[in-house]
Amino acid sequence: MPPDSPPPPPRLPRAEDEAISPRTILDSRWRLGFPFASSYLVFMGLAGLSRPVSVLMGLLMEACLSLLFYKPFIFPSVPIPSASATTTDAGRDASSSSPPHRKRWDCLLLLLNNNMGSNNERFKKAFEAMKPLGISKKQMKPILRHLYNLFDKNWEPIEEENYRILADAILDAQNERPMPAAPNDETNGEPTPHSSTQLRPDDQRPSASASCYYTDVNDNETPLIKRSRRSRMSSADFVHEQPTQPIAIEGMSSQPASLQPNEPIRALAVVRQADDHGDPSSIVACKRDKGLLLESPEDVLFLNGPEPEIDLPAAPVAKHLNTSSSESGAVHSEAQSKGGSLQKEAVESDAPSVKPIACKHAVDGNSNAAVGFTVSESSEPTFQNCIVSCQPELPLSKQRPLHDVADISKGEERVSIPIVNEFGSESCPPLFYYIRKNLVFQSAYVHTSLARIGNEDCCTDCSGDCLLAPLPCSCSRLTGGEFAYTPEGLVKGEFLDECIAVNHFPEKHNKFYCKACPLERSKNNALPDPCKGHLARKFIKECWSKCGCGMQCGNRVVQCGITCNLQVFFTKEGKGWGLRTLDELPKGAFICEYVGEILTNTELHKRTVQNEKRSKHVHQVLLDANWGSEGVSRDEEALCLDPTFYGNVGRFVNHRCYDSNLVVIPVEVETPDRHYYHVAFFAARKIKAFEELTWDYGIDFDGTDIAFECMCGSKYCRNPKNSRKRARAATSGS
Ligand SMILES: C[S@@+](CC[C@H](N)C(=O)[O-])C[C@H]1O[C@@H](n2cnc3c(N)ncnc32)[C@H](O)[C@@H]1O
């Protein structure tokens, strides 16, 4: 385990926590049903009936009583308040504060209370409460139905605080209406059933309490496919060419299910609290347990409609990881599955067919590993605080699924990012904690105090969308008085081409040479090579908190996070896992950031040594884009990003020599200097749906320090072996 690794994120509340186990139901039946049955048995006995008849009558009586009063026991979809059922914030279930052995009378009262008012009456009451807010029955019905299902057919949390959750959810749903269409928006802002982008709702808006609501393609008022309120461009704008996106629905067969283009789809959306840091503890876990979706015969019409939920099991991974490094600021890790056994299993196919990854669990045998990673003797990191997502009947400590294959971000991102393996292997990507934003590891100096940001570095007087202002505001100063983004949220062609040219023709661009290069020192502290130069790169400067504009400002793209549909997949070329887009992406589209722990070069060096000892891998990116003007040369000033333990999907972007489809652009968001910045991936050209996303790491592949055997497949591949092969093929062909 890295000595100072931060504590792992807290465990998210899971569906299993809320599930009512059959045992709970049996216990409750026993506690309540049996005493009644016995008393009637005795009564019958006293009445002089024969024993068998008494028994029969007693049982009959119990059945009648159960039918009259204890429907929940027979139709367990109505929740039974139970000490074993934990609750979420949103649920605020009264049962959570109850003693473990509730008195029978209390329990009976609660149950009667649950069934007292019929659903229709309660529906009417709910409507009465919504009326003063100007909410119509039509607006209320689908949301109420959803909440009712979500709270396990329990009215109490819905009715609490004068239906506050219901009102919040309806208002949230109204706020989430599609944005007005962008000028070139082909879909005119309307959702298309073919698109599968399910943006999570805006996690930065102030929301009084966490709440869930649903979207339904059949309901005009709550469209399924959401567009980001903040983002100018989302994948809803792109052509979605995936007719059948394979998913597995829990509780159904292990065969992948497909969402048919015109099939009505329901999706749960999770609203988070106004926590920009994506604190997982503030996320409401939407229910995934199919058991909670059972319909009881008591359901009234308006409350019908369980939501199928996507839930794939997860699997651990075994990887060999070699330390390696590269030039140009990037130090990469070896995370390939050597031996090519997986590769051999690869089936040539254009249309990806996906097998669900079997559910496996990491064995929790290491008690020292309560926090973060543990590096075992075999140098494989073991996750200790992951989310439990399957086999809830086993103790938590034994259940450590490593990745949520339905969404590797585990809800951190606004879109779900599934993991698929088309080649039948059960392995999962390398283990790491998913973070949406960079985090300082320990000593890195990332000065984001507002006091440091002068008026000249922000646009305090702006409001709304800076891109629409008659004159570009001061935030455009750093990009030559023009914003780098178009109103659709794409990087402008000219700006993008200049950024690409820096990578394609480095010799034509300014390079800064350090006297004592931190990068070279991180490779070989004792005898560092001379600095190979750091390219002076073009920066984008986004508006930020100190600016007067809002989150809807078009000069805020990277800070809004991922909006396109991505997928982590296993490459067939032997590069290990990769990242691909499920939609066609236009040139200039923002894909994702390269996120990791922010380390100083000193810390990087320590990690490298430590990892070398344990033959572990690293893949770090040096934040050297402005060293030319800053003159950084001290190790504790040089910063880098290390996504080895904490990172995002950016860590899956593989290398491609020269003609990669992504370009990296440094983006300044919250710091006026360029000492620290965001490393953002943008589409260097139009990218087809299902194309792998690649980035030129800038490796030469001809030195002694080769990070990996390049298998990029590019005709410009710099791997000497591949270029020799190409040369031979060319001569034999000619
Ligand atoms: C940033 S990671 C990319 C994700 C990685 N493929 C995985 O499975 O986690 C970089 C590592 O991926 C592999 N890789 C990336 N590009 C490659 C390429 N063109 N050829 C072979 N391996 C590559 C190398 O092992 C490299 O160290």
Tab-separated table of C-alpha atoms in Angstrom, residues 79-262:
chain	number	residue	atom	x	y	z
A	79	PRO	CA	-42.536	-2.838	3.068
A	80	ILE	CA	-42.380	-4.249	6.519
A	81	PRO	CA	-40.741	-1.940	8.976
A	82	SER	CA	-37.893	-3.997	10.237
A	83	ALA	CA	-34.824	-3.404	12.267
A	84	SER	CA	-32.805	-5.178	9.640
A	85	ALA	CA	-33.805	-2.852	6.862
A	86	THR	CA	-31.480	0.128	6.732
A	87	THR	CA	-32.486	3.322	5.045
A	88	THR	CA	-31.034	6.040	2.923
A	89	ASP	CA	-31.255	9.708	3.656
A	90	ALA	CA	-33.984	10.046	1.157
A	91	GLY	CA	-35.915	7.207	2.615
A	92	ARG	CA	-35.751	8.567	6.113
A	93	ASP	CA	-37.675	5.507	7.102
A	94	ALA	CA	-39.084	5.697	10.561
A	95	SER	CA	-38.061	2.133	11.171
A	96	SER	CA	-34.388	2.972	11.254
A	97	SER	CA	-34.592	4.362	14.743
A	98	SER	CA	-36.618	1.460	16.091
A	99	PRO	CA	-35.200	-1.050	18.512
A	100	PRO	CA	-34.262	-4.367	17.064
A	101	HIS	CA	-37.214	-6.189	18.628
A	102	ARG	CA	-40.131	-3.974	17.928
A	103	LYS	CA	-43.119	-4.559	20.089
A	104	ARG	CA	-45.825	-6.434	18.352
A	105	TRP	CA	-48.326	-3.678	18.909
A	106	ASP	CA	-46.061	-1.001	17.437
A	107	CYS	CA	-45.491	-3.137	14.440
A	108	LEU	CA	-49.182	-3.852	13.978
A	109	LEU	CA	-49.992	-0.152	14.223
A	110	LEU	CA	-47.408	0.690	11.631
A	111	LEU	CA	-48.680	-1.966	9.310
A	112	LEU	CA	-52.251	-0.881	9.742
A	113	ASN	CA	-51.131	2.668	9.141
A	114	ASN	CA	-49.442	1.561	5.946
A	115	ASN	CA	-52.642	0.045	4.673
A	116	MET	CA	-55.116	2.382	6.331
A	117	GLY	CA	-55.520	4.987	3.697
A	118	SER	CA	-55.987	3.307	0.353
A	119	ASN	CA	-53.515	4.203	-2.316
A	120	ASN	CA	-56.153	6.201	-4.086
A	121	GLU	CA	-56.878	8.260	-0.988
A	122	ARG	CA	-53.219	8.888	-0.444
A	123	PHE	CA	-52.813	9.765	-4.065
A	124	LYS	CA	-55.573	12.328	-3.676
A	125	LYS	CA	-53.928	13.739	-0.563
A	126	ALA	CA	-50.641	13.993	-2.375
A	127	PHE	CA	-52.356	15.861	-5.161
A	128	GLU	CA	-54.002	18.224	-2.689
A	129	ALA	CA	-50.545	19.001	-1.303
A	130	MET	CA	-49.137	19.634	-4.773
A	131	LYS	CA	-51.999	21.808	-5.995
A	132	PRO	CA	-50.886	24.994	-4.246
A	133	LEU	CA	-47.521	24.598	-5.974
A	134	GLY	CA	-49.291	24.707	-9.316
A	135	ILE	CA	-48.495	21.069	-10.054
A	136	SER	CA	-51.040	19.222	-12.147
A	137	LYS	CA	-52.114	15.631	-11.675
A	138	LYS	CA	-50.477	14.761	-14.967
A	139	GLN	CA	-47.172	16.185	-13.797
A	140	MET	CA	-47.380	14.511	-10.449
A	141	LYS	CA	-48.516	11.042	-11.479
A	142	PRO	CA	-45.385	9.575	-13.084
A	143	ILE	CA	-43.072	11.005	-10.458
A	144	LEU	CA	-45.243	9.812	-7.617
A	145	ARG	CA	-45.465	6.409	-9.205
A	146	HIS	CA	-41.722	6.293	-9.451
A	147	LEU	CA	-41.127	7.428	-5.884
A	148	TYR	CA	-43.678	4.932	-4.669
A	149	ASN	CA	-41.808	2.126	-6.368
A	150	LEU	CA	-38.494	3.542	-5.300
A	151	PHE	CA	-39.492	3.631	-1.655
A	152	ASP	CA	-40.604	0.083	-1.886
A	153	LYS	CA	-44.283	0.984	-1.991
A	154	ASN	CA	-44.012	2.872	1.249
A	155	TRP	CA	-45.936	6.097	1.433
A	156	GLU	CA	-44.343	7.416	4.588
A	157	PRO	CA	-41.145	8.903	3.173
A	158	ILE	CA	-43.194	10.465	0.398
A	159	GLU	CA	-45.654	12.012	2.810
A	160	GLU	CA	-43.024	13.306	5.190
A	161	GLU	CA	-42.540	17.043	5.506
A	162	ASN	CA	-45.694	17.703	3.578
A	163	TYR	CA	-44.571	15.715	0.509
A	164	ARG	CA	-41.292	17.560	0.225
A	165	ILE	CA	-39.513	14.774	-1.656
A	166	LEU	CA	-42.348	14.582	-4.148
A	167	ALA	CA	-42.382	18.339	-4.688
A	168	ASP	CA	-38.590	18.402	-5.060
A	169	ALA	CA	-38.640	15.560	-7.566
A	170	ILE	CA	-41.377	17.164	-9.677
A	171	LEU	CA	-39.624	20.515	-9.682
A	172	ASP	CA	-36.319	18.854	-10.493
A	173	ALA	CA	-37.934	17.014	-13.392
A	174	GLN	CA	-39.345	20.282	-14.664
A	175	ASN	CA	-35.947	21.929	-14.425
A	176	GLU	CA	-34.436	19.121	-16.415
A	177	ARG	CA	-36.482	19.852	-19.540
A	178	PRO	CA	-34.419	19.809	-22.723
A	179	MET	CA	-32.433	22.927	-23.427
A	180	PRO	CA	-33.371	25.046	-26.355
A	181	ALA	CA	-31.788	23.580	-29.444
A	182	ALA	CA	-28.308	24.682	-30.327
A	183	PRO	CA	-28.004	26.228	-33.781
A	184	ASN	CA	-26.819	23.031	-35.411
A	185	ASP	CA	-28.689	20.680	-33.197
A	186	GLU	CA	-30.126	18.105	-35.559
A	187	THR	CA	-32.432	16.668	-32.982
A	188	ASN	CA	-33.832	20.090	-32.232
A	189	GLY	CA	-33.321	19.451	-28.608
A	190	GLU	CA	-35.769	16.581	-28.606
A	191	PRO	CA	-34.680	13.227	-27.355
A	192	THR	CA	-34.438	10.427	-29.842
A	193	PRO	CA	-35.245	6.914	-28.830
A	194	HIS	CA	-32.053	5.701	-30.477
A	195	SER	CA	-29.788	7.673	-28.332
A	196	SER	CA	-28.806	6.103	-25.087
A	197	THR	CA	-27.100	8.978	-23.389
A	198	GLN	CA	-28.363	9.117	-19.890
A	199	LEU	CA	-26.789	12.137	-18.411
A	200	ARG	CA	-27.068	12.234	-14.739
A	201	PRO	CA	-28.843	15.348	-13.614
A	202	ASP	CA	-26.879	18.408	-12.800
A	203	ASP	CA	-24.905	17.594	-9.728
A	204	GLN	CA	-23.883	21.113	-9.063
A	205	ARG	CA	-27.198	22.742	-8.648
A	206	PRO	CA	-28.247	23.389	-5.116
A	207	SER	CA	-30.634	20.670	-4.133
A	208	ALA	CA	-32.147	20.705	-0.719
A	209	SER	CA	-32.016	17.007	-0.330
A	210	ALA	CA	-31.055	14.072	-2.402
A	211	SER	CA	-33.940	12.841	-4.425
A	212	CYS	CA	-34.567	10.471	-7.268
A	213	TYR	CA	-36.854	10.803	-10.178
A	214	TYR	CA	-37.360	9.043	-13.408
A	215	THR	CA	-37.582	9.768	-17.045
A	216	ASP	CA	-39.724	8.024	-19.564
A	217	VAL	CA	-39.645	8.263	-23.315
A	218	ASN	CA	-43.403	7.947	-23.400
A	219	ASP	CA	-43.867	10.917	-21.210
A	220	ASN	CA	-43.393	14.181	-22.986
A	221	GLU	CA	-42.794	15.947	-19.787
A	222	THR	CA	-39.958	13.811	-18.552
A	223	PRO	CA	-37.783	12.844	-21.486
A	224	LEU	CA	-35.437	9.939	-21.083
A	225	ILE	CA	-32.516	11.393	-22.897
A	226	LYS	CA	-31.313	14.320	-21.011
A	227	ARG	CA	-29.131	17.060	-22.218
A	228	SER	CA	-26.773	18.610	-19.846
A	229	ARG	CA	-28.028	21.935	-18.677
A	230	ARG	CA	-24.498	23.090	-18.480
A	231	SER	CA	-22.924	21.507	-21.451
A	232	ARG	CA	-23.398	23.024	-24.853
A	233	MET	CA	-22.744	19.770	-26.559
A	234	SER	CA	-23.669	16.369	-25.402
A	235	SER	CA	-23.778	13.078	-27.136
A	236	ALA	CA	-27.480	13.601	-27.565
A	237	ASP	CA	-26.304	15.898	-30.334
A	238	PHE	CA	-24.387	13.144	-32.005
A	239	VAL	CA	-25.532	10.400	-34.283
A	240	HIS	CA	-25.959	7.292	-32.280
A	241	GLU	CA	-25.183	4.315	-34.428
A	242	GLN	CA	-25.603	1.579	-31.981
A	243	PRO	CA	-28.851	-0.163	-32.634
A	244	THR	CA	-28.506	-2.692	-29.898
A	245	GLN	CA	-26.435	-1.702	-26.971
A	246	PRO	CA	-25.822	-4.895	-25.101
A	247	ILE	CA	-26.705	-4.829	-21.478
A	248	ALA	CA	-27.502	-7.442	-18.933
A	249	ILE	CA	-30.476	-6.959	-16.732
A	250	GLU	CA	-30.151	-8.416	-13.330
A	251	GLY	CA	-32.548	-11.126	-12.494
A	252	MET	CA	-32.977	-12.141	-16.085
A	253	SER	CA	-30.917	-14.709	-17.878
A	254	SER	CA	-27.203	-14.282	-18.098
A	255	GLN	CA	-27.620	-13.594	-21.789
A	256	PRO	CA	-27.066	-10.018	-22.769
A	257	ALA	CA	-30.249	-8.104	-23.228
A	258	SER	CA	-30.655	-5.495	-25.880
A	259	LEU	CA	-32.433	-2.229	-25.822
A	260	GLN	CA	-34.356	-2.074	-29.039
A	261	PRO	CA	-34.420	1.293	-30.722
A	262	ASN	CA	-38.102	1.966	-30.260
